[in-house]
Coordinates of N, CA and C in Angstrom, one line a residue:
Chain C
X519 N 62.3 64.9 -58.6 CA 63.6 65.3 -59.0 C 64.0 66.7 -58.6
X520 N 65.2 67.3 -58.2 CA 65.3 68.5 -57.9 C 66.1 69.4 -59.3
X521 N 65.2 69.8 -59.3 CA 65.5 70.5 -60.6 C 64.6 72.3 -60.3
X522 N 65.0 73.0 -61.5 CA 64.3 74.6 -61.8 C 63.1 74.0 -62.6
X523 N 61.6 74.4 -62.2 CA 61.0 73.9 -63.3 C 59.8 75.6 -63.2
X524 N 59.8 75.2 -64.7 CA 58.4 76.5 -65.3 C 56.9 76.1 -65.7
X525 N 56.3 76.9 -65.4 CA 54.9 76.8 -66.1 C 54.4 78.0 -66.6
X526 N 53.6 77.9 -68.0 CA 53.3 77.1 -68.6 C 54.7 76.7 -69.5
X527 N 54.5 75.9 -70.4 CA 55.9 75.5 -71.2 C 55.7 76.5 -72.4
X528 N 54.5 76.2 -72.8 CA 54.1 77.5 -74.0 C 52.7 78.2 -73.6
X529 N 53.1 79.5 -74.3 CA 51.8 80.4 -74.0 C 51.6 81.4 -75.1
X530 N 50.6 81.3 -75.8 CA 49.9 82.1 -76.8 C 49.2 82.8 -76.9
X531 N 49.3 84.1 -76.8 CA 48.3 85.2 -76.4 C 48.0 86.4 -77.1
X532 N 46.7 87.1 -77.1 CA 46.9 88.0 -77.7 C 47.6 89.2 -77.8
X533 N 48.1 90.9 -78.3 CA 48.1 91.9 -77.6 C 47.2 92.3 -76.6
X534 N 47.6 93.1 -75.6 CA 46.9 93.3 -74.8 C 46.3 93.2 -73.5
X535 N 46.7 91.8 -73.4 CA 46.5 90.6 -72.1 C 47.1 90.6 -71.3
X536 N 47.0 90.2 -70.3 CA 48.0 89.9 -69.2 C 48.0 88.5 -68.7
X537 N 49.3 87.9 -68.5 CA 49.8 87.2 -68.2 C 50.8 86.5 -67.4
X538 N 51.1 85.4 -66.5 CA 51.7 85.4 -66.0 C 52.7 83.9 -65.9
X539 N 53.9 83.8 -65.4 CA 54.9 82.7 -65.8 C 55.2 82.7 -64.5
X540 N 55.4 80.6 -64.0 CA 55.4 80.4 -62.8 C 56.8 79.9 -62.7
X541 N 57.5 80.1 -61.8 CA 58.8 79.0 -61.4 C 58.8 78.8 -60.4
X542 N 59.8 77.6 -59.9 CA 59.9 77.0 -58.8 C 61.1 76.3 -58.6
X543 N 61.8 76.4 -57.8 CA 63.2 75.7 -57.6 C 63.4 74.9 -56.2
X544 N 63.5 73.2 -56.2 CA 64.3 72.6 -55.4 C 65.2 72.7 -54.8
X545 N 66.0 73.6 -55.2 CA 67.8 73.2 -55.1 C 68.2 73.5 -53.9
X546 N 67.1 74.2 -52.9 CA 67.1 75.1 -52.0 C 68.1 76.3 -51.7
X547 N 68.6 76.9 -53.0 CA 68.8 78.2 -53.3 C 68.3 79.7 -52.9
X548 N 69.1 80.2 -52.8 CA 68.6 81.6 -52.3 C 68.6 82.6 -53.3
X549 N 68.6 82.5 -54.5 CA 69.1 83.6 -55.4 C 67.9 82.9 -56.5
X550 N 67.5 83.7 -57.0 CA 66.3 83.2 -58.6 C 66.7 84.6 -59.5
X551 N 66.4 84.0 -60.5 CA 66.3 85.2 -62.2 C 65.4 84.5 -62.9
X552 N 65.0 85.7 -63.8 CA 64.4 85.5 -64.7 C 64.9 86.3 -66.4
X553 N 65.4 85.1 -67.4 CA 66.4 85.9 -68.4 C 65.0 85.9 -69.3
X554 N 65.5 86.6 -70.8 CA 65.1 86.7 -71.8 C 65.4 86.0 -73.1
X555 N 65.0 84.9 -73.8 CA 66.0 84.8 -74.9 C 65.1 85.5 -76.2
X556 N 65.3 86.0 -76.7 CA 64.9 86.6 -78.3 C 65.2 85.5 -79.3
X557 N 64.4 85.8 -80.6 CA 64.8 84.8 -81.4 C 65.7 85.4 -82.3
X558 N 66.8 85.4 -82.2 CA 68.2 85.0 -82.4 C 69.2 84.7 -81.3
X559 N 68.2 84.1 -80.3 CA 68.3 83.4 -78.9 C 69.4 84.1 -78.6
X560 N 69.5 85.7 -78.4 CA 70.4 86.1 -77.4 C 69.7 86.0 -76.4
X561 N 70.6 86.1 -75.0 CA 70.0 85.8 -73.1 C 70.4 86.9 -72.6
X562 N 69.7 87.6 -72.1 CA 69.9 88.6 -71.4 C 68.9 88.6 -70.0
X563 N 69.6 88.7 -68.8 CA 69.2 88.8 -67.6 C 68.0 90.0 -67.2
X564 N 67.1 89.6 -67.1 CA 65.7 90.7 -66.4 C 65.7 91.1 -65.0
X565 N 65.7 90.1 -64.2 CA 65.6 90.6 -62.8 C 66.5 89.3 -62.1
X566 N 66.5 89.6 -60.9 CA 67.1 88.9 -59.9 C 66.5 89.0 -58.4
X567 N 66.0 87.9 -57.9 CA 65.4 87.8 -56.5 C 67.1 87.1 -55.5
X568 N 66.5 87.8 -54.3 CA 67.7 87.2 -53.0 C 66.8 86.6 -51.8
X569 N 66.5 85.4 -51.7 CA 65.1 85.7 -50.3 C 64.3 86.6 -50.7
X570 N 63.3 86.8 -51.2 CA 62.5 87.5 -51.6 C 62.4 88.7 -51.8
X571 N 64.3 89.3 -52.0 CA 64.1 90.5 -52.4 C 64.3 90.8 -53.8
X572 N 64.2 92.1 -54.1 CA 64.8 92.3 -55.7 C 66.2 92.7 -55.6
X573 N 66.8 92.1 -56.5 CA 68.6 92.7 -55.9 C 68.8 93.5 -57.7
X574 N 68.4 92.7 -58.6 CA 69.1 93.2 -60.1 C 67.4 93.4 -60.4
X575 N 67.3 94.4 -61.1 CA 66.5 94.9 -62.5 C 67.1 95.8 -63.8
X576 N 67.2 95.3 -64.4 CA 68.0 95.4 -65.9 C 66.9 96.4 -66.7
X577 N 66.4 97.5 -66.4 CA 65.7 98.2 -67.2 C 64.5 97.6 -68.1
X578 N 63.9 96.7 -67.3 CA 62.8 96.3 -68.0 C 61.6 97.3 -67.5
X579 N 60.7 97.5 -68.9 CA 59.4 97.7 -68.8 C 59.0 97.5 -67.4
X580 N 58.4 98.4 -67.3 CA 57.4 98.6 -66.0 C 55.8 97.8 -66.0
X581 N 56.0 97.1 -67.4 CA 54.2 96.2 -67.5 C 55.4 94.8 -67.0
X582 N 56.7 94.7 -66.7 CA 57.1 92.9 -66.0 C 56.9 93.1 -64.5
X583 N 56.6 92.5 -64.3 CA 56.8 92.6 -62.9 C 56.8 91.4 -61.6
X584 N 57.8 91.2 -61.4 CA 58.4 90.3 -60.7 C 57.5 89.9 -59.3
X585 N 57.2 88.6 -59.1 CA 56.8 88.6 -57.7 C 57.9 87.3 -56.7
X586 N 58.2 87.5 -55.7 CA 58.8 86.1 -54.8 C 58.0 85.9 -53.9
X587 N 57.0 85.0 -54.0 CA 56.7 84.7 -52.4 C 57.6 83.9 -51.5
X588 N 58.1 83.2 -51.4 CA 59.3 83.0 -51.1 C 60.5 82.6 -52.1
X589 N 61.6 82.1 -51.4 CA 62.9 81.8 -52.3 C 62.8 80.8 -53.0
X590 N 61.9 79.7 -52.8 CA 61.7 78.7 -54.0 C 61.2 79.0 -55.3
X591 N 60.5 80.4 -55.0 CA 59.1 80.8 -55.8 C 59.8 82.2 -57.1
X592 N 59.4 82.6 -57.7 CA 59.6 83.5 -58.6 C 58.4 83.2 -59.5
X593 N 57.7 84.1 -59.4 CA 57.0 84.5 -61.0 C 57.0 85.5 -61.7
X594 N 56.5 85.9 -62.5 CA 56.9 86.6 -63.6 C 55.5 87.1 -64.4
X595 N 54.9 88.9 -64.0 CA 53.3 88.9 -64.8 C 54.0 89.6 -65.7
X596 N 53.1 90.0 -66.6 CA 53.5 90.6 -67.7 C 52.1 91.3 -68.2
X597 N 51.9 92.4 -68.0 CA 50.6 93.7 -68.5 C 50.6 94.3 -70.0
X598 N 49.5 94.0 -70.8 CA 49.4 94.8 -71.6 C 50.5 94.2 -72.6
X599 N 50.7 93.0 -72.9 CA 51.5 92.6 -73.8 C 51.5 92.9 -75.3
X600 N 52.8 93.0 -75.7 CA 53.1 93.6 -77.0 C 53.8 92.4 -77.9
X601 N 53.8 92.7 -79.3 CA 54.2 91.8 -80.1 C 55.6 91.4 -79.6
X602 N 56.4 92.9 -79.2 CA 57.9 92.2 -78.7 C 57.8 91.7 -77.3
X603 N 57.0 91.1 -77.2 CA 57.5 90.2 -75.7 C 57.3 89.2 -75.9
X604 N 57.3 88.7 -77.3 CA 57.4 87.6 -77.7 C 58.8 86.9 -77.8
X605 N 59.4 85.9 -77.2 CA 60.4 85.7 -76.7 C 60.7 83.8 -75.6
X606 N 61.7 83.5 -75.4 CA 61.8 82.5 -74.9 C 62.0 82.9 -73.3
X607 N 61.3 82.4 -72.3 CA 61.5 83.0 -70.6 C 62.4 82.2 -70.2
X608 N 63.7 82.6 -69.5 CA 64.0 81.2 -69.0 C 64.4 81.7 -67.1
X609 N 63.6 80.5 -66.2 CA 64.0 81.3 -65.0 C 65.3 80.4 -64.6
X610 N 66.0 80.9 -63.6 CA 67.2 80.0 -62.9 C 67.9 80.5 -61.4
X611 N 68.2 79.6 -61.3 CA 68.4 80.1 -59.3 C 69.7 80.0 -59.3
X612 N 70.3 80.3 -58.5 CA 72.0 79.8 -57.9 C 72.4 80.2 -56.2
X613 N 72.8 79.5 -55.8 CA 73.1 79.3 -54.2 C 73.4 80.4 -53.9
X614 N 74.1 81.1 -54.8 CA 74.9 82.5 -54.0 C 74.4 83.8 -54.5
X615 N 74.0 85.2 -54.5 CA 74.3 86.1 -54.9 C 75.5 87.5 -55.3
X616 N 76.6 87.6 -54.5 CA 78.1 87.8 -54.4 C 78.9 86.9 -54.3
X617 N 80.2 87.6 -54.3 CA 81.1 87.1 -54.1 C 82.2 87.0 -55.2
X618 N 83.5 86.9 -55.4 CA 84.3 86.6 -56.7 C 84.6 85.1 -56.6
X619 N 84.2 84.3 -56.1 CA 84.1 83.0 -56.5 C 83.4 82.5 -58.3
X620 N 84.3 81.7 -58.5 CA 83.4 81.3 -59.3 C 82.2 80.5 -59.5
X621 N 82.1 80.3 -58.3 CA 81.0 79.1 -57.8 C 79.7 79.8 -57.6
X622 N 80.4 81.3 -57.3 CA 78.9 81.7 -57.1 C 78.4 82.3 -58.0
X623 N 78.9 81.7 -59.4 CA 78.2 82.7 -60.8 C 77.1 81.3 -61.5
X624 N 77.3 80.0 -60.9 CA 76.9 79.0 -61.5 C 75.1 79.1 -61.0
X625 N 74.4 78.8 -62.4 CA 73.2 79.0 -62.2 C 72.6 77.6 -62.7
X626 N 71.5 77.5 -62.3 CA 70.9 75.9 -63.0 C 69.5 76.9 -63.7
X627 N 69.2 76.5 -64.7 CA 68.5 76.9 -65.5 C 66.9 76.2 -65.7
X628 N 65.6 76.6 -65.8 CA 64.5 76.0 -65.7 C 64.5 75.6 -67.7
X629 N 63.4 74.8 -68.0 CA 63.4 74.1 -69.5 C 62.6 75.5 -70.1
X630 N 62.3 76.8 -69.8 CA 62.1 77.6 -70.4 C 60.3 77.7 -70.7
X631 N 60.0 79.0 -71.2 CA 58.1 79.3 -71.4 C 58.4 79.7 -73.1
X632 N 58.1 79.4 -73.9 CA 58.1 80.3 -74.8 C 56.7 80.7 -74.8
X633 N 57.0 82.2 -75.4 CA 55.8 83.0 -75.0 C 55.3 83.7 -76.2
X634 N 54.0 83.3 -77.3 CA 53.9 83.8 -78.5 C 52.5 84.9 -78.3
X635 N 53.2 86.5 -79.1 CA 51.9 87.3 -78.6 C 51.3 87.0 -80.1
X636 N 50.4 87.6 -79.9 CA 49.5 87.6 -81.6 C 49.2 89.0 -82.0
Chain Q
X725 N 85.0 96.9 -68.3 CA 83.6 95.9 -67.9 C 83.7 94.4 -68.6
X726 N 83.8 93.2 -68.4 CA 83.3 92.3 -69.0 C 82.5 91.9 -70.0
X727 N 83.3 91.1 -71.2 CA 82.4 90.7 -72.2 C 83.1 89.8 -73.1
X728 N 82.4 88.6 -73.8 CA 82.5 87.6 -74.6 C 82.1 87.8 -75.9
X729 N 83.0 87.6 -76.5 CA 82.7 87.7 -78.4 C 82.9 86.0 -78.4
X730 N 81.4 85.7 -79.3 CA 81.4 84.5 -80.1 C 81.6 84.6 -81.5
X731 N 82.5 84.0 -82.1 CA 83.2 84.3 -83.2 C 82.2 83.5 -84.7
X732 N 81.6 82.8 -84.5 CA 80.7 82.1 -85.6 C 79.4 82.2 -85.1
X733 N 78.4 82.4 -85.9 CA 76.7 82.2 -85.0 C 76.7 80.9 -85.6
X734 N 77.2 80.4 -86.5 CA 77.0 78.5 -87.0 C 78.4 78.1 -87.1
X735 N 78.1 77.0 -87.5 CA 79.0 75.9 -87.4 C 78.6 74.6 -87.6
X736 N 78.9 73.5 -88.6 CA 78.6 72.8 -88.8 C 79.4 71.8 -89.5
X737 N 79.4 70.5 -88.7 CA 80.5 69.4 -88.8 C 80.0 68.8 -89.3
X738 N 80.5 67.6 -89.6 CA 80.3 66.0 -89.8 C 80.7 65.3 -88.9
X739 N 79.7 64.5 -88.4 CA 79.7 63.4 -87.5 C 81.1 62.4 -87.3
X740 N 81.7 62.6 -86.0 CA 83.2 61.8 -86.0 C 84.3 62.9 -86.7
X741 N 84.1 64.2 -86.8 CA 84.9 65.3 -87.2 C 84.8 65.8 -85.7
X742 N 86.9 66.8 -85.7 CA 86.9 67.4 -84.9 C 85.1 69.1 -84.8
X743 N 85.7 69.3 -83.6 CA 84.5 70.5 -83.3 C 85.3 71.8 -82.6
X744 N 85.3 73.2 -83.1 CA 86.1 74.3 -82.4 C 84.8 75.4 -82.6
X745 N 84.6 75.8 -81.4 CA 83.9 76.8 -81.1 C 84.3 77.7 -80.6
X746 N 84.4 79.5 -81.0 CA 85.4 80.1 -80.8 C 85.1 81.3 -80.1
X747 N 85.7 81.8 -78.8 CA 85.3 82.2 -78.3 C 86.4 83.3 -77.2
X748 N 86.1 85.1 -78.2 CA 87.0 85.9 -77.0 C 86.6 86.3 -76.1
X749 N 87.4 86.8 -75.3 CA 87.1 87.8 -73.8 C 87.5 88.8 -73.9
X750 N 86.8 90.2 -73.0 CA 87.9 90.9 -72.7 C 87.3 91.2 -71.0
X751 N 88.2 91.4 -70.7 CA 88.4 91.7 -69.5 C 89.3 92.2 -68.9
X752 N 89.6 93.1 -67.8 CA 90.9 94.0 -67.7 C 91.4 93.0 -66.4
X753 N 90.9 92.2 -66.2 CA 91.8 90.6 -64.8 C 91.7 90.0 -65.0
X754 N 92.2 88.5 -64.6 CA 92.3 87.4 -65.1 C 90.9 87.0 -64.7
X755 N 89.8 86.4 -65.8 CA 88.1 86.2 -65.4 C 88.2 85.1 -65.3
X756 N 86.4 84.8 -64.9 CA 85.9 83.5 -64.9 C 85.0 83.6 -66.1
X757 N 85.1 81.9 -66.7 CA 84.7 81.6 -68.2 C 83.5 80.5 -68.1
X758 N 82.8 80.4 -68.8 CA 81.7 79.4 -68.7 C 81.5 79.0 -70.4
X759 N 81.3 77.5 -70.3 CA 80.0 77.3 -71.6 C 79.1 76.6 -70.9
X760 N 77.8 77.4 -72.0 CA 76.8 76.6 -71.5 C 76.3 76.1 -72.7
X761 N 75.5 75.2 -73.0 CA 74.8 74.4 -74.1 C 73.3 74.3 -73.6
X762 N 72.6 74.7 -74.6 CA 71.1 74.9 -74.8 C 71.1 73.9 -76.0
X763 N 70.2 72.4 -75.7 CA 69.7 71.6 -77.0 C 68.0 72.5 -77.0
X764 N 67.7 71.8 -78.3 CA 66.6 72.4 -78.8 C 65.6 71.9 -77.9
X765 N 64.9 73.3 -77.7 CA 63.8 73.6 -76.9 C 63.5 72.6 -75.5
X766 N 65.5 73.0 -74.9 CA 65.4 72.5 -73.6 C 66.0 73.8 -73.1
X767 N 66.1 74.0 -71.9 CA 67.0 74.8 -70.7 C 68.6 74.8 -71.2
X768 N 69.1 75.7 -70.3 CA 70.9 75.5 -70.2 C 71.3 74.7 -69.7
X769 N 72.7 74.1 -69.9 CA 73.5 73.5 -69.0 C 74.3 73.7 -69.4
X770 N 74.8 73.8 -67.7 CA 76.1 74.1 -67.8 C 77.3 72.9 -68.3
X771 N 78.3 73.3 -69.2 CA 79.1 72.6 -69.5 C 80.6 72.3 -69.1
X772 N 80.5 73.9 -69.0 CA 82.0 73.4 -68.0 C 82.5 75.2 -67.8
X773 N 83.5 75.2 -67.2 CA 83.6 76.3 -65.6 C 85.3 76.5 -66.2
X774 N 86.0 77.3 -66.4 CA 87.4 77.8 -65.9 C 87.4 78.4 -64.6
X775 N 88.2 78.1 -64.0 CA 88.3 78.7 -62.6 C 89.6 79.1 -62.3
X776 N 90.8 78.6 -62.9 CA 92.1 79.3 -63.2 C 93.1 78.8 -62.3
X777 N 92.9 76.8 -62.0 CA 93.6 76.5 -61.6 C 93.9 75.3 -62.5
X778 N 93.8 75.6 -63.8 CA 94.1 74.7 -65.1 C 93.7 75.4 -66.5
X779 N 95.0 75.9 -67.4 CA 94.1 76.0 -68.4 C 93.4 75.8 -69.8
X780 N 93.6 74.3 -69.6 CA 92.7 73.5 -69.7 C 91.9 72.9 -69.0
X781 N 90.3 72.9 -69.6 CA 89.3 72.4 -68.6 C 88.3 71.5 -69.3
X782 N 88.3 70.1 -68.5 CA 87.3 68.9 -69.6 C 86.0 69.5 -68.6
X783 N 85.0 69.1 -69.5 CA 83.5 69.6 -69.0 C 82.8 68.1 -69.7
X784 N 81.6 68.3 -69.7 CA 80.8 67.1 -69.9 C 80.7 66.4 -71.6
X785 N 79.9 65.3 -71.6 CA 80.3 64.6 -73.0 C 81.5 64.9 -74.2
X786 N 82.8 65.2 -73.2 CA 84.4 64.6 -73.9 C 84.6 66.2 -74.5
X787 N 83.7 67.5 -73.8 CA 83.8 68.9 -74.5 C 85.5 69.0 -73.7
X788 N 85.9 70.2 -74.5 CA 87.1 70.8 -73.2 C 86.9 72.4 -73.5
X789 N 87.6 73.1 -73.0 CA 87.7 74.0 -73.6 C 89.5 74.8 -72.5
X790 N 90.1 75.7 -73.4 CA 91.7 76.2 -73.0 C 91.2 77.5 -72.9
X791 N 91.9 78.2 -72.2 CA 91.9 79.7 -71.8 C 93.7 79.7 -72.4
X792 N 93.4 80.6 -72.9 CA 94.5 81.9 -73.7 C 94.5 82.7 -73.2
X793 N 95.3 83.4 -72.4 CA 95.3 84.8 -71.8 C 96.0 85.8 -72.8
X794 N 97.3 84.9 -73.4 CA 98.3 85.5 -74.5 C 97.1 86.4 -75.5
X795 N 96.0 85.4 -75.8 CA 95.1 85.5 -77.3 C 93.8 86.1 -76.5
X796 N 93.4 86.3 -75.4 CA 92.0 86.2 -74.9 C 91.3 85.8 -75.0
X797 N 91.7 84.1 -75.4 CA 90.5 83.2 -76.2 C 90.3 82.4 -75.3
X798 N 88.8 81.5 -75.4 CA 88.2 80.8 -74.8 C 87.6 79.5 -75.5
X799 N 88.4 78.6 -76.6 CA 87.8 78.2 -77.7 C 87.4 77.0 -76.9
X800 N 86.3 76.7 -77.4 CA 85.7 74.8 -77.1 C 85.7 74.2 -78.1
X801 N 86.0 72.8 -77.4 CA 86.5 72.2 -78.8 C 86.3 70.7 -77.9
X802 N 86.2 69.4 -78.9 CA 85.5 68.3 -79.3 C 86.6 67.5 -80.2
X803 N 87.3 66.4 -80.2 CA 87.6 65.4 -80.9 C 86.9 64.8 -82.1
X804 N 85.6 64.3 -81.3 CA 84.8 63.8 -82.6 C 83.3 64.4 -82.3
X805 N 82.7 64.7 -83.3 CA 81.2 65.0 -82.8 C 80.3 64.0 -83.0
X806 N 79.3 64.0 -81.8 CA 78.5 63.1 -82.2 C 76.8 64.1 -82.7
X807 N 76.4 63.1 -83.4 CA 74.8 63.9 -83.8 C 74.4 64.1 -82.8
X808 N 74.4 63.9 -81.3 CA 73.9 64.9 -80.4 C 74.1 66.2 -79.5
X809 N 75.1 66.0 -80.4 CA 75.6 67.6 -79.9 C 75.3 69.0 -80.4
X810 N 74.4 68.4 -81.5 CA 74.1 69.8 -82.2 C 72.7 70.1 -81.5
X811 N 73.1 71.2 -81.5 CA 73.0 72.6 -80.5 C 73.3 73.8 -80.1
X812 N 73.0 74.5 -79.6 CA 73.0 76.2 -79.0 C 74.1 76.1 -78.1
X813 N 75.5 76.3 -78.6 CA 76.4 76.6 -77.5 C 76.6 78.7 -77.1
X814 N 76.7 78.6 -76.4 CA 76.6 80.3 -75.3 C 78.6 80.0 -73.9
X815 N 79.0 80.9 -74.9 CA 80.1 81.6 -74.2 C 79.8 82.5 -72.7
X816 N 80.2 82.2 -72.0 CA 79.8 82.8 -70.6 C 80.2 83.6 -69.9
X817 N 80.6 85.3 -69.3 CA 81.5 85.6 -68.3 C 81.0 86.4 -67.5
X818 N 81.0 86.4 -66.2 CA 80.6 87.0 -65.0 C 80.7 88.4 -64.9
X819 N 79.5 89.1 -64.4 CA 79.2 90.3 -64.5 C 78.9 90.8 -63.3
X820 N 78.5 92.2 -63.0 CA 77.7 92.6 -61.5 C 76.9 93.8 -61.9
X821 N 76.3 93.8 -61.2 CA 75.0 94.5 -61.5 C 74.8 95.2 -59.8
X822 N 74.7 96.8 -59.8 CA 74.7 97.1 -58.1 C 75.0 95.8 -57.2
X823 N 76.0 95.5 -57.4 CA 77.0 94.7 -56.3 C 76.8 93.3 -56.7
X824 N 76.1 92.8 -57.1 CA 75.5 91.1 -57.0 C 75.6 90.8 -58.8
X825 N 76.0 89.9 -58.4 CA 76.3 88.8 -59.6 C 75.5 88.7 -60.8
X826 N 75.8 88.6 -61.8 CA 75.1 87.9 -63.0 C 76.1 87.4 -63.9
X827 N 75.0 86.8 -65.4 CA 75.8 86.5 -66.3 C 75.8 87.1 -67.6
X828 N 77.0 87.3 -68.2 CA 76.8 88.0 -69.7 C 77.2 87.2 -70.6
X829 N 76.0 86.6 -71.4 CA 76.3 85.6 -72.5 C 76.5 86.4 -73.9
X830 N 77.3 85.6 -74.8 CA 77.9 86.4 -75.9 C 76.4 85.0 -76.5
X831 N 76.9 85.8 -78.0 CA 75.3 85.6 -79.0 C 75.2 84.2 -79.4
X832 N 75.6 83.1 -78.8 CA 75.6 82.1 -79.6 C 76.5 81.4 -80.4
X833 N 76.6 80.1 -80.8 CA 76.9 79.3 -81.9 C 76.2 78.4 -82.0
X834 N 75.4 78.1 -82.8 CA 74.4 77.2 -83.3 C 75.2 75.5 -84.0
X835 N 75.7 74.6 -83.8 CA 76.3 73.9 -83.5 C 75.4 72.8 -85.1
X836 N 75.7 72.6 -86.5 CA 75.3 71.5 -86.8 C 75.9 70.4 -87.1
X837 N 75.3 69.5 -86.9 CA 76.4 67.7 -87.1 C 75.4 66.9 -88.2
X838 N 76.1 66.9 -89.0 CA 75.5 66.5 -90.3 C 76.1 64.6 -90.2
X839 N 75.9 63.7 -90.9 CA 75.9 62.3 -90.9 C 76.4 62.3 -91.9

């Protein structure tokens, strides 16, 4: 099926660990993210890949750190984990990166990591 | 700069009752509007798109939602609800970030449909 998909679906870990969250996209898209949802499930955008560059970083911590091996690919490590990175991951791609279209703001969304620290 | 006020974090119907989920903008041009719907402990979908050549716009399972420019509202709204609609709906409006695109979702409406 062509869809955004994540691994793991859930991950439970302690402080301190490192870890990492896998995505992968079909859609044959050139743009990937990776958002945030907290629990009171606000979304807020982390990073942005274009072809395996970095185009957006939204002031995250310096322990996330983004990798693209290529444009299908996006993962997501995370160093030294703290109670607040506990949180729902959600990655998602979309065809375009610019533009004022509105076509190119549509994003397809992966089924998300929830990610519990201990 | 761009941004969406969701006007209830709940809401909660009876099944075969109308559904209004309320939703401002501001923005200083005429924008682009999105809902998306998050069911429980799945991904987004997209629900439906203003693009501003109608303003009204039907989106998926019988949703619609009207753009107000007069009011800067963006309400979604439902005829009848069915029990599978309850869910995480997210107000949507396009943002940029050093040149390239993103999205700025307002905080939610938690959607329940009671029998």
């Amino acid at each position: 099926d062509t869809a955004v998909s994540q691994t793991p679906k859930y991950l439970v870990t302690q402080m301190g660990n490192d870890k990492s969250i896998k995505c992968e996209q079909n859609l044959g898209h050139d743009t990937m993210y990776w958002y945030k949802q907290d629990s009171k499930k606000f979304l807020k955008i982390m990073f942005s890949y274009n072809n395996k560059e970095l185009i957006i970083n939204e002031t995250v911590p310096n322990r996330f750190s983004p990798k693209s091996p290529d444009k299908a690919h996006l993962n997501l490590h995370i160093n030294s984990l703290e109670l607040g990175d506990s949180a729902v991951y959600f990655c998602a791609s979309s065809p375009r990166t610019s533009g004022r279209s509105i076509y190119s703001y549509e994003q397809y969304f992966g089924p998300g990591t929830r990610l519990t620290v201990t | 700069a761009q941004s969406v006020t969701q006007l209830d974090s709940h809401v909660s119907v009876s099944e075969g009752t109308p559904v209004l989920l309320r939703c401002n903008y501001s923005s200083s041009y005429s924008p682009s509007l999105f809902w998306y719907v998050q069911h429980p402990n799945k991904g987004l979908q997209l629900l439906l798109k203003y693009t501003s050549a109608a303003t009204l716009v039907k989106g998926i399972n019988g949703f619609e939602a009207e753009f107000k420019k007069s009011e800067t509202s963006f309400h979604l709204t439902k005829p009848s609800a069915h029990m599978s609609d309850a869910a995480e709906y997210f107000c949507v409006c396009p943002g940029f970030s050093g040149g390239y695109n993103k999205l700025i979702f307002g905080a939610g409406t938690r959607l329940a449909v009671h029998p």
